[in-house]
Rosetta silent file (secondary structure, phi, psi, omega in degrees, C-alpha in Angstrom):
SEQUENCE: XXXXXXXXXXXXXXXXXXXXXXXXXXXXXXXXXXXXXXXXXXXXXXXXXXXXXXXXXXXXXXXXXXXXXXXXXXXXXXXXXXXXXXXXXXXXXXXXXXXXXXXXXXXXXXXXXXXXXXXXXXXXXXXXXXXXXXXXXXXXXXXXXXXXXXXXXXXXXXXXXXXXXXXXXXXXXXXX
SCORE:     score description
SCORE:     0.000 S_00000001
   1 L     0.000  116.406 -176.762    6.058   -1.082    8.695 S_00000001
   2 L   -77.292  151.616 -146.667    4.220   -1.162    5.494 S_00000001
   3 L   -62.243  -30.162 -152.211    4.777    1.661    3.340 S_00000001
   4 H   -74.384  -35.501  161.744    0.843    3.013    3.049 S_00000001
   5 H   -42.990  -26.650  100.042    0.908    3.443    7.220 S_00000001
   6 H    17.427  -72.016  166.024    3.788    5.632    6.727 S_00000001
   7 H   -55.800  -37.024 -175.681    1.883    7.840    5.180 S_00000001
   8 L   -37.708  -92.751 -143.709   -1.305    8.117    7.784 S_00000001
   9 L   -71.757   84.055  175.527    0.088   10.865    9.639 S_00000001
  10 L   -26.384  102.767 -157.472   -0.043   14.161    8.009 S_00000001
  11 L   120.968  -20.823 -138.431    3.406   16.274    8.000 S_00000001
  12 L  -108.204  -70.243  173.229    5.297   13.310    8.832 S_00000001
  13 H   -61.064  -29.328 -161.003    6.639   11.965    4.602 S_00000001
  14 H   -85.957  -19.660 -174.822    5.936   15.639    3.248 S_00000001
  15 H   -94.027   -1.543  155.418    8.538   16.718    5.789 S_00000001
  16 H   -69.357  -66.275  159.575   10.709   13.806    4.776 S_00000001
  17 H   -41.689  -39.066  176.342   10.448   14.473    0.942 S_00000001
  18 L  -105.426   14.591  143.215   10.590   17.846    0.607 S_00000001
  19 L   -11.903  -65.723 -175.132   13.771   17.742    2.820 S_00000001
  20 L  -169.614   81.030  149.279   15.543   17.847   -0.466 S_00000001
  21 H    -8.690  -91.839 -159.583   13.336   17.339   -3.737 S_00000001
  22 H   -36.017  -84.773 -175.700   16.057   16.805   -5.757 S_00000001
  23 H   -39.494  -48.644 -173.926   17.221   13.534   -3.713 S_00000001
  24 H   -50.876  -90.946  162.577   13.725   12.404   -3.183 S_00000001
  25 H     6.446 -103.475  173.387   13.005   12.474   -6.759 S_00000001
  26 H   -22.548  -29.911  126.341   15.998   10.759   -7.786 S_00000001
  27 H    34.667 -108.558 -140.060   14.682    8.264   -5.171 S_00000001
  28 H  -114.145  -65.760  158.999   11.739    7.487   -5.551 S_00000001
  29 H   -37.473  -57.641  167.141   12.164    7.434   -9.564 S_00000001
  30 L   -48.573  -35.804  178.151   15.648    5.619   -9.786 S_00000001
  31 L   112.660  123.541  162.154   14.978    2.994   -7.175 S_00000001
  32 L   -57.624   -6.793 -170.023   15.879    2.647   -3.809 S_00000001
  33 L    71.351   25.769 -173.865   18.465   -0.221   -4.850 S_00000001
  34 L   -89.410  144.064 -148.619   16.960   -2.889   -3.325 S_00000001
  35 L   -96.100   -8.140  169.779   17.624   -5.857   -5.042 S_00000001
  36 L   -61.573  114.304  163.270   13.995   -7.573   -3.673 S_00000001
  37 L   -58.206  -13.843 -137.507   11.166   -5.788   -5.876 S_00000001
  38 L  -138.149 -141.696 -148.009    8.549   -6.282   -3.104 S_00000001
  39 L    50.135  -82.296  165.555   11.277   -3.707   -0.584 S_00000001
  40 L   -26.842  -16.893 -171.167    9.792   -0.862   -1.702 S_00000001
  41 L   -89.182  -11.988 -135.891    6.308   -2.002    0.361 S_00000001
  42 L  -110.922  168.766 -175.693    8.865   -1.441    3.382 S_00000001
  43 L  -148.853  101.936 -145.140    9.196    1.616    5.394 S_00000001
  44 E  -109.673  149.870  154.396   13.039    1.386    7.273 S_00000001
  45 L     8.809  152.684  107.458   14.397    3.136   10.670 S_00000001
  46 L   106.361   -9.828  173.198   14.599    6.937   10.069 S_00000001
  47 E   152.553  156.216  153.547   12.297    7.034    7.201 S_00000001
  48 L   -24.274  -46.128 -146.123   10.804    6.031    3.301 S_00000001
  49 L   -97.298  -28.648 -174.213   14.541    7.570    2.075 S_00000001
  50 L   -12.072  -59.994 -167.384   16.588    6.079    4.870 S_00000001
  51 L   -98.966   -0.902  160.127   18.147    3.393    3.200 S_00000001
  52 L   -86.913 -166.923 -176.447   18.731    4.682   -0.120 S_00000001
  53 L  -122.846  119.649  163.476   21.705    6.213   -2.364 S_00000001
  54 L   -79.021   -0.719  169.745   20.279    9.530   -3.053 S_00000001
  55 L  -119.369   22.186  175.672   23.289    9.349   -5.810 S_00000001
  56 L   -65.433  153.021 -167.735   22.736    5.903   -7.503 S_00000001
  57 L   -68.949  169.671 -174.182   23.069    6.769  -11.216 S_00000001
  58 L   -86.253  138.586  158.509   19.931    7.424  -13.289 S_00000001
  59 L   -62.468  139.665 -167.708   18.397    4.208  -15.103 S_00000001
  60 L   -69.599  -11.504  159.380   18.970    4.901  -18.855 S_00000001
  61 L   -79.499   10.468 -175.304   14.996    5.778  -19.559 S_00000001
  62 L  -142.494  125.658 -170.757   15.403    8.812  -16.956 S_00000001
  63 L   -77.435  169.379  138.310   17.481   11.897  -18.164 S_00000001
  64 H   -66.467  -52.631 -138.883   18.940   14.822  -15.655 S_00000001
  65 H   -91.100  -52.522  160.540   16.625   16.738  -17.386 S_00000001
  66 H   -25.453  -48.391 -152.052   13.622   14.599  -16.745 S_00000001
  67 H   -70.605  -48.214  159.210   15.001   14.835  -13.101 S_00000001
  68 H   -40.536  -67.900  165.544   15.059   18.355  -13.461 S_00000001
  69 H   -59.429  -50.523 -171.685   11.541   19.106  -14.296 S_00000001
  70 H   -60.892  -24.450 -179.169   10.210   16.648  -11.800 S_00000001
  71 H   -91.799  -63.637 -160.583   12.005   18.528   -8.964 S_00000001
  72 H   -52.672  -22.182 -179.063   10.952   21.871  -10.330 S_00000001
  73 H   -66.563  -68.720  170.774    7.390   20.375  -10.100 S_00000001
  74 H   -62.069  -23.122 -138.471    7.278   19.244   -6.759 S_00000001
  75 L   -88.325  -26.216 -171.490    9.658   21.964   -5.365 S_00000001
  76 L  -107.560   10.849  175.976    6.555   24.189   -6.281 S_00000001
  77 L  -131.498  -55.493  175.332    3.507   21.964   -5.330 S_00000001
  78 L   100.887  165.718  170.407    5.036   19.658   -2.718 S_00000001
  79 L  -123.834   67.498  171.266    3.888   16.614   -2.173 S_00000001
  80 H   -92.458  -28.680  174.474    0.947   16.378    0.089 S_00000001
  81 H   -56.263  -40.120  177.948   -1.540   16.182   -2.697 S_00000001
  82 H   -76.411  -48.370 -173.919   -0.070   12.638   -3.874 S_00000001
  83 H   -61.118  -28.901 -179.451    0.551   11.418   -0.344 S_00000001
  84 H   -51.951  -52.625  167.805   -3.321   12.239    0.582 S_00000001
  85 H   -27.036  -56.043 -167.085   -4.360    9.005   -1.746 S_00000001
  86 H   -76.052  -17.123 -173.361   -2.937    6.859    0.494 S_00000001
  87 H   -59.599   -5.640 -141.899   -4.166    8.932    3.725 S_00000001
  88 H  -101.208  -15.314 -161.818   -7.640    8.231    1.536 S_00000001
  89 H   -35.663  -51.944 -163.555   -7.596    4.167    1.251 S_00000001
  90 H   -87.640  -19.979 -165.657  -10.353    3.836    3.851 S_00000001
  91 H   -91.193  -33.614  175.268  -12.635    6.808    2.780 S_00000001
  92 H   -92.596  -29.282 -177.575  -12.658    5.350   -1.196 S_00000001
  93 H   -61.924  -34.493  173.874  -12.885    1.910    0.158 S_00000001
  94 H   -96.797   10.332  166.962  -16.074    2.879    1.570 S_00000001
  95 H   -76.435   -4.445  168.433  -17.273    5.245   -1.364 S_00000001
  96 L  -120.900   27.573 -172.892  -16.709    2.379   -3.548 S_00000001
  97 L   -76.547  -21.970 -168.782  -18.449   -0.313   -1.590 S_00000001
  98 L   -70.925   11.740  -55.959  -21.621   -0.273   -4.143 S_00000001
  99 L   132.115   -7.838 -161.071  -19.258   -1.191   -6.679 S_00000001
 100 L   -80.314  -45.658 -164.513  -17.166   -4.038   -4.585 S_00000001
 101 L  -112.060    4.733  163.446  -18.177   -6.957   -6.649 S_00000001
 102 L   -43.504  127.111  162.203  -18.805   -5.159  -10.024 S_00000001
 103 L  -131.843  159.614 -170.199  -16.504   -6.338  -13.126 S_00000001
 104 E   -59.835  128.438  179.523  -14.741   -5.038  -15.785 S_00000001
 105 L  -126.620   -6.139 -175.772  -16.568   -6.733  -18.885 S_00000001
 106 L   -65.239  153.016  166.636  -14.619   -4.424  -21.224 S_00000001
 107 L   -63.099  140.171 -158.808  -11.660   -6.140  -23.140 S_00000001
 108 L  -120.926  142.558  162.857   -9.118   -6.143  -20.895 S_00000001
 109 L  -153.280  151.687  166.163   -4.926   -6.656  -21.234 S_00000001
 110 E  -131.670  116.312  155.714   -2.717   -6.148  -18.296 S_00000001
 111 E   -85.980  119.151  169.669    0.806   -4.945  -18.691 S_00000001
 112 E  -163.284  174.490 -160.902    3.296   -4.149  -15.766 S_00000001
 113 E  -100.550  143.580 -172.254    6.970   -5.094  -14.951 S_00000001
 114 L   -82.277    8.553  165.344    8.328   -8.342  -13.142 S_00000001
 115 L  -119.021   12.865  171.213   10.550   -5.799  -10.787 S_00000001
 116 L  -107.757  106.624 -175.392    7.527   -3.786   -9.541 S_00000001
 117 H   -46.558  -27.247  161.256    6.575   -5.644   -6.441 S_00000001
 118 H   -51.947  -21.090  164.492    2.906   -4.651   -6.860 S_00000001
 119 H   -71.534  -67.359  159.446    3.130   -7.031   -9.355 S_00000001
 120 H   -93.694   20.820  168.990    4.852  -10.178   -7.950 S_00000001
 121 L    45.288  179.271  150.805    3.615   -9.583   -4.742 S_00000001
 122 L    -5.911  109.948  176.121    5.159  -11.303   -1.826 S_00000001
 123 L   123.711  -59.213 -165.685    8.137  -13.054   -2.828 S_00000001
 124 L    75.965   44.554 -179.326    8.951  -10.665   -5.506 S_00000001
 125 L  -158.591  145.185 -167.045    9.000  -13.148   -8.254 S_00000001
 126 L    52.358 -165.834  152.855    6.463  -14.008  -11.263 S_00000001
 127 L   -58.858   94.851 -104.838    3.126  -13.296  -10.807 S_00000001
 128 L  -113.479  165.556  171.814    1.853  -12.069   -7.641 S_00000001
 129 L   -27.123  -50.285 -178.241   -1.951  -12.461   -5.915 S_00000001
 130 L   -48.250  -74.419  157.447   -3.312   -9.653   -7.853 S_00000001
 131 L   -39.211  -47.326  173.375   -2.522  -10.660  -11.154 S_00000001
 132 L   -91.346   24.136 -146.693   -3.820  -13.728  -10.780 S_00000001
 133 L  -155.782  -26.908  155.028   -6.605  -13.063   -9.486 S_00000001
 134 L   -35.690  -10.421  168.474   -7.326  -10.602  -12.764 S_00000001
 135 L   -95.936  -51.276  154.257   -9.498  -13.241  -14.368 S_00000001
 136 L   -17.332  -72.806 -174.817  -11.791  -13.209  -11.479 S_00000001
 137 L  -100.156   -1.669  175.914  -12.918   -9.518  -11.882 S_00000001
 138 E  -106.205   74.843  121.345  -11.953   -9.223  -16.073 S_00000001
 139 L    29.655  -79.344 -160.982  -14.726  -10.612  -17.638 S_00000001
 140 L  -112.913   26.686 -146.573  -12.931  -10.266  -20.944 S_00000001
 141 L   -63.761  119.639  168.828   -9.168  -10.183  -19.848 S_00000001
 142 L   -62.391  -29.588  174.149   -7.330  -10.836  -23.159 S_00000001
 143 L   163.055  172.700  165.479   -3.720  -11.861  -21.854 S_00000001
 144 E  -114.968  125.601  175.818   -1.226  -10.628  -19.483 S_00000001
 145 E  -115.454  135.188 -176.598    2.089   -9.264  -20.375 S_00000001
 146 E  -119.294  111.601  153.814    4.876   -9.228  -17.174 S_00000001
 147 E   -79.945  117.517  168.834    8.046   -7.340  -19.068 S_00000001
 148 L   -49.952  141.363  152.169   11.378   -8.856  -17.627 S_00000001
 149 L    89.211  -28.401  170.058   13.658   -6.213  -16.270 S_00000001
 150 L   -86.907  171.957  173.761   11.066   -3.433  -15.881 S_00000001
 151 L  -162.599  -21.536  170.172    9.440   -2.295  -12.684 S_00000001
 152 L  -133.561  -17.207 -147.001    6.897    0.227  -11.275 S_00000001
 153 L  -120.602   44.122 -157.462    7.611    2.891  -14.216 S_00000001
 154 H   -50.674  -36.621 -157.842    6.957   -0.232  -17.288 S_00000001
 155 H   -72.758   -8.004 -170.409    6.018    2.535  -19.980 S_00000001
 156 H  -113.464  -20.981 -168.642    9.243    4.518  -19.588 S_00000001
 157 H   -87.231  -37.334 -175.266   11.323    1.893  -18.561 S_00000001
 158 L  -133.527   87.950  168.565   10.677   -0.794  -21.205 S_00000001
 159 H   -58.340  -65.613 -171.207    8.746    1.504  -24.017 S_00000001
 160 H   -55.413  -12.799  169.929    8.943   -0.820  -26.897 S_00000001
 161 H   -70.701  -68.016 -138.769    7.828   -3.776  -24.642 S_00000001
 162 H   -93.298  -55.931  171.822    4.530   -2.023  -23.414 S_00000001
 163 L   -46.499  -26.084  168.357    4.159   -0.465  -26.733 S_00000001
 164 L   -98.839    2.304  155.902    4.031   -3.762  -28.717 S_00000001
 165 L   -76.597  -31.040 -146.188    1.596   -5.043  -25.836 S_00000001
 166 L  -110.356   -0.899  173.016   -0.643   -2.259  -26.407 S_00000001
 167 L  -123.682   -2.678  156.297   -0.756   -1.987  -30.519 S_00000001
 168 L   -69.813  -45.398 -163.729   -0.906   -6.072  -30.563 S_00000001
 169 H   -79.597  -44.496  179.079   -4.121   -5.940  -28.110 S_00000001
 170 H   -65.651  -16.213 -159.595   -5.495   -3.038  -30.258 S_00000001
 171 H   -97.085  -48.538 -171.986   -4.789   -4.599  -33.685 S_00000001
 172 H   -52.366  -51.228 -135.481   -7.007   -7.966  -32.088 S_00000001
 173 H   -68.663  -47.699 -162.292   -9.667   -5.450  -30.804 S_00000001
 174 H   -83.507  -16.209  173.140  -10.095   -3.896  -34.481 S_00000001
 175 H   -80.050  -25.016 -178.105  -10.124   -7.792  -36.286 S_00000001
 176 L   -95.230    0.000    0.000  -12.964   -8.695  -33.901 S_00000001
């Protein structure tokens, strides 16, 4: 069961998630442990949370206090506003049909982490469908950077990686 199908059915994840914030959080930030990147697409027996360690240790870019605020966030908004995207997939696909074959002509760079399965697609490894397929609709696509070791969360998880993507692509942009 793919994850976004999961989701369809109003009620169903917000009453899984807001179960217990706190765990969720930890979660859904921290990682489910799975050592497959492309996992995370998955939806297991009993739920999204099923099959995690709501006590696997924090990754060293995410504090308790980070953890803290993020559960104080949701604990007071909940999270049917975020889950509603995915209820929305078919409603923007067709508010964004005039628009279907439109491309990006702006200069382009794409950064994201070789452990976020959105990324390496099927397989979980290298560069996935998407990615490659980024030349197609980028006009002006400048490079790609895949950070080793990072994965859905690149900017917190590997700062100085994504930050030296993103002042190297700016420093060409002002020389051209």
């Amino acid at each position: 069961n793919f994850y976004w199908q999961y989701f369809q059915e109003p009620g169903v994840a917000e009453a899984e998630f807001e179960r217990d914030v706190a765990a969720t959080m930890r979660t859904v930030l921290a990682g489910r442990g799975f050592s497959d990147p492309t996992a995370h697409q998955f939806v297991h027996e009993g739920g999204f949370l099923a099959c995690a360690d709501p006590n696997r240790p924090l990754p060293a870019w995410l504090t308790e206090a980070d953890l803290a605020y993020f559960t104080a966030v949701y604990q007071e908004s909940g999270f049917r506003g975020g889950l509603n995207w995915y209820r929305n997939f078919d409603r923007n696909w067709e508010l964004l049909a005039p628009w279907a074959d439109a491309k990006v002509t702006v200069p382009a760079l794409f950064v994201g982490g070789l452990r976020d399965g959105v990324v390496t697609g099927p397989g979980g490894e290298g560069e996935g469908p998407m990615v490659q397929m980024l030349p197609t609709f980028c006009t002006d696509l400048r490079g790609k950077v895949l950070i080793e070791g990072a994965g859905h969360w690149n900017q917190q998880e590997a700062p100085a990686a994504t930050n030296q993507a993103l002042l190297g692509f700016l420093a060409g942009l002002s020389r051209a």
